[in-house]
């Protein structure tokens, strides 16, 4: 009999965990994955990336038609109305299709799905739904959940003070939505409900939206969102939220101190960040501690300090992104199998799926300057022929390169299809491209991607169309 029930047991079936499990099984390892949710796919597929993108897509269609945005193209529509229930049903269909797809992939690859909450008994055994399961290797991929705001009680069932999960499932369009936190979730879900008819106020503690992104991008994004009708209160902190009947009163004051004011809201979305999930995991049983941010530290191979225990995804340091979790899932399985699994954390693209989209990869200008001399090339979407043809003038592409070697250090884009364009930049950077390499690569015309070529040409000071 084998010493352990499994070679690999993954805890959590989000993009990190399910990918790790499938890859481990593909590599011939006997694999199980414990998941406490009713469906596989984690935050991303159930209450994150996928339902939010489904609603962003649907609400964009609604706004285009309902607000007469297509009229300038000669497409005149009258009498458009919203069937929110149908929109939500479509979103749920998409989620069910994808989560069901993971269950199919588990069966196909012979990954056992252990249904229930897993808790360590020791470094090679966990308890899941009252049963003890042993494994030679255990991968922690338990993800993250919303960071609570002290004094603000989230209750998704009431639909008044909600987190992202509640905001993906509102029964009606709020008259006024107050978003606490001008980060990725606040702007994406704020966009959904603004397009569907809500007035949206974003309260952000810092002086700019979207912390972590390039400063030019943050400034330009704020201008664009204001133009779209968002009321943006930066440098403002929320000191309390009181619910009375079906309304909430949000009390805010300047972050640096000053007079308080109140804002009435039908829905308050709390989106001030996410924290790693480690409660109830029994880390104390294996002598594993979390760092000051609640994350599990690992080495370059995703091994924790406890032999046989590994960790990936939102529960470890780094950006909380599905594709980062997935890549770590593949790498950890390969490392467990004795291969060399590597993730280049310097080249992880990030995308905000608003309109226009906002995307970045590598260093911001400020970060790059701290490391040495740089050259920067910028090209406005207004001068890109495809963006012009589509009447999508907002945004730009910015390429940051090392002044001496010309190696590309960062690319930042605001454009309707920035999320697609950034893949090219990430690939170029992964291959160690110089800005000249991008500038002298033939790009199809007319495409938004030509703006990246022109921004790379601008690094040398010679774009053609500007
Ligand atoms: P998770 O997806 O959080 O999965 C962890 C799983 O582990 C969960 O299903 C949980 O139930 C399970 N679990 C936890 N503890 C236990 C336990 N003890 N036993 C058993 N099971 C357990 N990222 C992007 O890249 N693009 C996007 O567009 C995007 N949109 C997002 C939109 C929203 C609204 C949110 C909230 C997040 C979004 N993200 C997006 C972030 C993305 O969802 C996460 O980065 C990603 O899901 C992390 O994957 P993970 O596998 O580490 O964890
Ligand atoms: P975030 O970190 O993107 O933004 C949180 C914002 O809240 C920050 O701007 C922060 O300054 C602000 N904030 C913090 N405390 C505050 C307070 N007390 N009052 C007012 N503002 C406050 O976090 P968010 O939007 O909750 O998203 C969580 C994670 O989910 C992100 O790290 C992101 O990586 C991931 N995500 C990714 C998406 C994507 O890739 N498109 C979409 C949605 C989420």
CSV table of N, CA and C and ligand atoms in Angstrom, one decimal, residues 10-19 33-53 56 114-120 127-128 140-146 163-165 168 184-185 188-189 274 277-282 312-316 319-326 328 349-353, ligand 1:
chain,number,residue,atom,x,y,z
A,10,UNK,N,-4.3,19.5,-3.1
A,10,UNK,CA,-4.4,20.9,-3.2
A,10,UNK,C,-5.6,21.4,-2.3
A,11,UNK,N,-5.4,22.4,-1.5
A,11,UNK,CA,-6.5,23.0,-0.8
A,11,UNK,C,-7.0,24.3,-1.4
A,12,UNK,N,-8.2,24.2,-2.0
A,12,UNK,CA,-8.8,25.4,-2.7
A,12,UNK,C,-8.8,25.1,-4.2
A,13,UNK,N,-9.9,25.4,-4.8
A,13,UNK,CA,-10.0,25.1,-6.3
A,13,UNK,C,-10.3,26.4,-7.1
A,14,UNK,N,-9.6,27.4,-6.7
A,14,UNK,CA,-9.6,28.7,-7.5
A,14,UNK,C,-8.6,28.5,-8.7
A,15,UNK,N,-8.3,29.6,-9.4
A,15,UNK,CA,-7.4,29.5,-10.6
A,15,UNK,C,-6.0,29.0,-10.2
A,16,UNK,N,-5.6,29.2,-8.9
A,16,UNK,CA,-4.3,28.7,-8.5
A,16,UNK,C,-4.5,27.2,-8.2
A,17,UNK,N,-5.4,26.8,-7.4
A,17,UNK,CA,-5.6,25.4,-7.0
A,17,UNK,C,-6.0,24.5,-8.0
A,18,UNK,N,-7.0,24.9,-8.8
A,18,UNK,CA,-7.5,23.9,-9.8
A,18,UNK,C,-6.5,23.6,-10.9
A,19,UNK,N,-5.8,24.7,-11.3
A,19,UNK,CA,-4.7,24.6,-12.3
A,19,UNK,C,-3.6,23.7,-11.7
A,33,UNK,N,-8.2,17.5,-4.8
A,33,UNK,CA,-8.3,19.0,-4.5
A,33,UNK,C,-9.5,19.1,-3.6
A,34,UNK,N,-9.3,19.8,-2.4
A,34,UNK,CA,-10.4,20.0,-1.5
A,34,UNK,C,-10.9,21.4,-1.7
A,35,UNK,N,-12.3,21.5,-1.8
A,35,UNK,CA,-12.9,22.8,-2.0
A,35,UNK,C,-14.2,22.8,-1.2
A,36,UNK,N,-14.4,23.9,-0.5
A,36,UNK,CA,-15.5,24.0,0.4
A,36,UNK,C,-16.8,24.6,-0.3
A,37,UNK,N,-16.6,25.3,-1.4
A,37,UNK,CA,-17.7,25.9,-2.1
A,37,UNK,C,-18.4,24.7,-2.8
A,38,UNK,N,-19.7,25.0,-3.2
A,38,UNK,CA,-20.5,24.0,-3.9
A,38,UNK,C,-20.0,23.8,-5.3
A,39,UNK,N,-19.3,24.8,-5.9
A,39,UNK,CA,-18.8,24.6,-7.3
A,39,UNK,C,-17.3,25.0,-7.3
A,40,UNK,N,-16.6,24.5,-8.3
A,40,UNK,CA,-15.2,24.7,-8.5
A,40,UNK,C,-14.9,26.0,-9.1
A,41,UNK,N,-13.7,26.5,-9.1
A,41,UNK,CA,-13.3,27.7,-9.8
A,41,UNK,C,-13.0,28.9,-8.9
A,42,UNK,N,-13.2,28.7,-7.6
A,42,UNK,CA,-12.8,29.7,-6.6
A,42,UNK,C,-13.5,31.1,-6.8
A,43,UNK,N,-12.9,32.1,-6.2
A,43,UNK,CA,-13.4,33.5,-6.3
A,43,UNK,C,-13.6,33.9,-7.8
A,44,UNK,N,-12.6,33.6,-8.6
A,44,UNK,CA,-12.5,34.1,-9.9
A,44,UNK,C,-13.7,33.7,-10.7
A,45,UNK,N,-14.0,32.4,-10.8
A,45,UNK,CA,-15.1,31.9,-11.6
A,45,UNK,C,-16.5,32.1,-11.0
A,46,UNK,N,-16.5,32.0,-9.7
A,46,UNK,CA,-17.9,32.1,-9.0
A,46,UNK,C,-18.3,33.5,-8.7
A,47,UNK,N,-17.4,34.3,-8.1
A,47,UNK,CA,-17.9,35.7,-7.7
A,47,UNK,C,-16.8,36.8,-8.0
A,48,UNK,N,-16.0,36.5,-9.0
A,48,UNK,CA,-14.9,37.5,-9.3
A,48,UNK,C,-14.8,37.8,-10.7
A,49,UNK,N,-13.7,37.4,-11.3
A,49,UNK,CA,-13.4,37.8,-12.7
A,49,UNK,C,-14.6,37.5,-13.7
A,50,UNK,N,-15.1,36.3,-13.6
A,50,UNK,CA,-16.1,35.9,-14.7
A,50,UNK,C,-17.4,36.7,-14.5
A,51,UNK,N,-18.1,36.6,-13.4
A,51,UNK,CA,-19.4,37.3,-13.3
A,51,UNK,C,-19.2,38.8,-13.5
A,52,UNK,N,-18.1,39.4,-13.0
A,52,UNK,CA,-17.9,40.8,-13.2
A,52,UNK,C,-17.7,41.2,-14.7
A,53,UNK,N,-17.0,40.3,-15.4
A,53,UNK,CA,-16.8,40.6,-16.8
A,53,UNK,C,-18.1,40.4,-17.6
A,56,UNK,N,-20.0,43.5,-16.9
A,56,UNK,CA,-19.4,44.7,-17.6
A,56,UNK,C,-19.7,44.6,-19.1
A,114,UNK,N,-12.5,16.6,-3.2
A,114,UNK,CA,-12.9,16.4,-1.9
A,114,UNK,C,-13.7,17.6,-1.4
A,115,UNK,N,-15.0,17.3,-1.2
A,115,UNK,CA,-15.9,18.4,-0.9
A,115,UNK,C,-15.9,18.8,0.6
A,116,UNK,N,-15.5,20.0,0.9
A,116,UNK,CA,-15.6,20.4,2.3
A,116,UNK,C,-14.4,21.3,2.6
A,117,UNK,N,-14.4,21.8,3.9
A,117,UNK,CA,-13.4,22.7,4.4
A,117,UNK,C,-12.2,21.8,4.9
A,118,UNK,N,-11.0,22.1,4.4
A,118,UNK,CA,-9.8,21.3,4.8
A,118,UNK,C,-9.1,22.0,5.9
A,119,UNK,N,-8.6,21.2,6.9
A,119,UNK,CA,-7.8,21.8,8.0
A,119,UNK,C,-6.7,20.8,8.3
A,120,UNK,N,-5.5,21.4,8.4
A,120,UNK,CA,-4.3,20.6,8.7
A,120,UNK,C,-4.4,19.8,10.0
A,127,UNK,N,-7.9,17.2,7.5
A,127,UNK,CA,-9.3,16.7,7.7
A,127,UNK,C,-10.2,17.4,6.8
A,128,UNK,N,-11.0,16.7,6.0
A,128,UNK,CA,-12.0,17.3,5.1
A,128,UNK,C,-13.3,16.6,5.3
A,140,UNK,N,-1.3,24.8,-0.5
A,140,UNK,CA,-2.3,25.8,0.0
A,140,UNK,C,-2.6,26.8,-1.1
A,141,UNK,N,-3.9,26.8,-1.5
A,141,UNK,CA,-4.3,27.7,-2.5
A,141,UNK,C,-5.7,28.2,-2.1
A,142,UNK,N,-5.8,28.8,-0.9
A,142,UNK,CA,-7.1,29.1,-0.3
A,142,UNK,C,-7.6,30.5,-0.7
A,143,UNK,N,-6.8,31.3,-1.4
A,143,UNK,CA,-7.3,32.5,-1.9
A,143,UNK,C,-7.4,33.6,-0.9
A,144,UNK,N,-8.4,34.5,-1.2
A,144,UNK,CA,-8.6,35.7,-0.4
A,144,UNK,C,-10.0,36.0,-0.3
A,145,UNK,N,-10.3,36.9,0.7
A,145,UNK,CA,-11.7,37.4,0.8
A,145,UNK,C,-11.6,38.9,1.1
A,146,UNK,N,-12.8,39.6,1.1
A,146,UNK,CA,-12.8,41.0,1.2
A,146,UNK,C,-12.3,41.5,2.6
A,163,UNK,N,-20.3,43.7,-0.3
A,163,UNK,CA,-19.0,43.6,-0.9
A,163,UNK,C,-19.2,43.3,-2.4
A,164,UNK,N,-18.1,42.9,-3.0
A,164,UNK,CA,-18.2,42.7,-4.5
A,164,UNK,C,-19.2,41.6,-4.8
A,165,UNK,N,-19.3,40.5,-3.9
A,165,UNK,CA,-20.2,39.4,-4.2
A,165,UNK,C,-21.6,39.9,-4.2
A,168,UNK,N,-22.5,42.1,-7.3
A,168,UNK,CA,-22.7,41.3,-8.5
A,168,UNK,C,-24.1,40.7,-8.6
A,184,UNK,N,-9.6,48.6,-8.2
A,184,UNK,CA,-10.1,47.8,-9.4
A,184,UNK,C,-11.6,47.4,-9.2
A,185,UNK,N,-11.9,46.9,-8.1
A,185,UNK,CA,-13.3,46.4,-7.9
A,185,UNK,C,-14.3,47.6,-8.0
A,188,UNK,N,-14.6,48.9,-11.6
A,188,UNK,CA,-15.3,47.9,-12.5
A,188,UNK,C,-16.8,47.8,-12.1
A,189,UNK,N,-17.1,47.5,-10.9
A,189,UNK,CA,-18.5,47.3,-10.5
A,189,UNK,C,-19.2,48.7,-10.4
A,274,UNK,N,-8.4,43.1,-0.5
A,274,UNK,CA,-8.7,41.7,-0.1
A,274,UNK,C,-7.6,41.2,0.8
A,277,UNK,N,-6.9,34.1,2.8
A,277,UNK,CA,-7.7,33.2,3.6
A,277,UNK,C,-6.8,32.2,4.3
A,278,UNK,N,-6.7,32.3,5.6
A,278,UNK,CA,-5.9,31.3,6.4
A,278,UNK,C,-6.6,30.9,7.7
A,279,UNK,N,-7.8,31.6,8.0
A,279,UNK,CA,-8.5,31.2,9.2
A,279,UNK,C,-9.0,29.8,9.1
A,280,UNK,N,-8.9,29.0,10.2
A,280,UNK,CA,-9.5,27.7,10.2
A,280,UNK,C,-8.7,26.7,9.4
A,281,UNK,N,-7.5,27.1,8.9
A,281,UNK,CA,-6.7,26.2,8.1
A,281,UNK,C,-5.8,25.3,9.0
A,282,UNK,N,-5.7,25.7,10.2
A,282,UNK,CA,-4.9,24.9,11.2
A,282,UNK,C,-3.4,25.1,10.9
A,312,UNK,N,0.4,29.0,-3.0
A,312,UNK,CA,0.3,29.8,-4.3
A,312,UNK,C,-0.9,30.7,-4.3
A,313,UNK,N,-0.9,31.6,-5.2
A,313,UNK,CA,-2.1,32.4,-5.5
A,313,UNK,C,-2.3,33.6,-4.5
A,314,UNK,N,-3.5,34.0,-4.3
A,314,UNK,CA,-3.8,35.2,-3.4
A,314,UNK,C,-3.3,35.0,-2.0
A,315,UNK,N,-3.1,33.8,-1.6
A,315,UNK,CA,-2.7,33.6,-0.2
A,315,UNK,C,-1.2,33.9,0.0
A,316,UNK,N,-0.4,34.0,-1.0
A,316,UNK,CA,1.0,34.4,-1.0
A,316,UNK,C,1.3,35.8,-1.5
A,319,UNK,N,0.7,40.4,-6.6
A,319,UNK,CA,-0.6,40.8,-7.0
A,319,UNK,C,-1.7,39.8,-6.9
A,320,UNK,N,-2.9,40.2,-6.4
A,320,UNK,CA,-4.0,39.2,-6.3
A,320,UNK,C,-4.7,39.1,-7.6
A,321,UNK,N,-4.1,38.3,-8.5
A,321,UNK,CA,-4.7,38.2,-9.9
A,321,UNK,C,-4.8,36.7,-10.3
A,322,UNK,N,-5.8,36.4,-11.0
A,322,UNK,CA,-6.1,35.0,-11.4
A,322,UNK,C,-5.0,34.4,-12.3
A,323,UNK,N,-4.4,35.2,-13.2
A,323,UNK,CA,-3.4,34.6,-14.1
A,323,UNK,C,-2.1,34.4,-13.3
A,324,UNK,N,-1.8,35.3,-12.3
A,324,UNK,CA,-0.6,35.0,-11.5
A,324,UNK,C,-0.8,33.7,-10.7
A,325,UNK,N,-2.0,33.5,-10.2
A,325,UNK,CA,-2.3,32.3,-9.4
A,325,UNK,C,-2.2,31.1,-10.3
A,326,UNK,N,-2.7,31.2,-11.6
A,326,UNK,CA,-2.7,30.1,-12.5
A,326,UNK,C,-1.2,29.7,-12.8
A,328,UNK,N,1.4,30.3,-11.1
A,328,UNK,CA,2.0,29.7,-9.9
A,328,UNK,C,1.5,28.2,-9.7
A,349,UNK,N,1.1,41.1,-16.1
A,349,UNK,CA,0.2,42.2,-16.5
A,349,UNK,C,-1.0,42.3,-15.6
A,350,UNK,N,-1.5,43.6,-15.5
A,350,UNK,CA,-2.7,43.8,-14.7
A,350,UNK,C,-3.6,44.6,-15.6
A,351,UNK,N,-4.9,44.3,-15.6
A,351,UNK,CA,-5.9,44.9,-16.4
A,351,UNK,C,-7.1,45.3,-15.6
A,352,UNK,N,-7.6,46.6,-15.8
A,352,UNK,CA,-8.9,47.0,-15.3
A,352,UNK,C,-9.9,47.0,-16.4
A,353,UNK,N,-10.9,46.3,-16.3
A,353,UNK,CA,-11.8,46.1,-17.4
A,353,UNK,C,-13.0,47.1,-17.5
B,1,LIG,P1,-9.5,31.8,-5.0
B,1,LIG,O1,-10.0,32.0,-6.3
B,1,LIG,O2,-9.9,32.8,-3.9
B,1,LIG,O3,-9.9,30.3,-4.6
B,1,LIG,C1,-9.6,29.8,-3.3
B,1,LIG,C2,-10.7,28.7,-3.1
B,1,LIG,O4,-10.3,28.1,-1.9
B,1,LIG,C3,-12.1,29.3,-2.8
B,1,LIG,O5,-13.0,28.7,-3.7
B,1,LIG,C4,-12.4,28.9,-1.4
B,1,LIG,O6,-13.7,28.5,-1.2
B,1,LIG,C5,-11.4,27.7,-1.2
B,1,LIG,N1,-11.0,27.5,0.2
B,1,LIG,C6,-10.5,28.4,1.1
B,1,LIG,N2,-10.2,27.8,2.3
B,1,LIG,C7,-10.5,26.5,2.1
B,1,LIG,C8,-10.3,25.4,3.0
B,1,LIG,N3,-9.8,25.5,4.2
B,1,LIG,N4,-10.7,24.2,2.5
B,1,LIG,C9,-11.3,24.1,1.3
B,1,LIG,N5,-11.4,25.1,0.4
B,1,LIG,C10,-11.0,26.3,0.8
B,1,LIG,N6,-8.3,38.7,-11.2
B,1,LIG,C11,-8.0,38.8,-12.5
B,1,LIG,O7,-6.8,38.4,-12.8
B,1,LIG,N7,-8.8,39.3,-13.4
B,1,LIG,C12,-10.0,39.8,-13.1
B,1,LIG,O8,-10.8,40.2,-14.0
B,1,LIG,C13,-10.4,39.7,-11.7
B,1,LIG,N8,-11.7,40.1,-11.4
B,1,LIG,C14,-12.0,40.0,-10.1
B,1,LIG,C15,-13.3,40.5,-9.7
B,1,LIG,C16,-13.7,40.4,-8.4
B,1,LIG,C17,-15.1,41.0,-8.0
B,1,LIG,C18,-12.9,39.8,-7.4
B,1,LIG,C19,-13.3,39.7,-6.0
B,1,LIG,C20,-11.6,39.3,-7.8
B,1,LIG,C21,-11.2,39.4,-9.1
B,1,LIG,N9,-9.9,39.0,-9.5
B,1,LIG,C22,-9.6,39.1,-10.8
B,1,LIG,C23,-9.0,38.4,-8.5
B,1,LIG,C24,-9.1,36.9,-8.7
B,1,LIG,O9,-10.4,36.4,-8.5
B,1,LIG,C25,-8.1,36.2,-7.7
B,1,LIG,O10,-6.8,36.7,-7.8
B,1,LIG,C26,-8.0,34.7,-7.9
B,1,LIG,O11,-9.3,34.1,-7.8
B,1,LIG,C27,-7.1,34.1,-6.9
B,1,LIG,O12,-7.0,32.7,-7.1
B,1,LIG,P2,-6.7,31.7,-5.9
B,1,LIG,O13,-6.7,30.3,-6.6
B,1,LIG,O14,-5.5,32.1,-5.2
B,1,LIG,O15,-7.9,31.8,-4.9
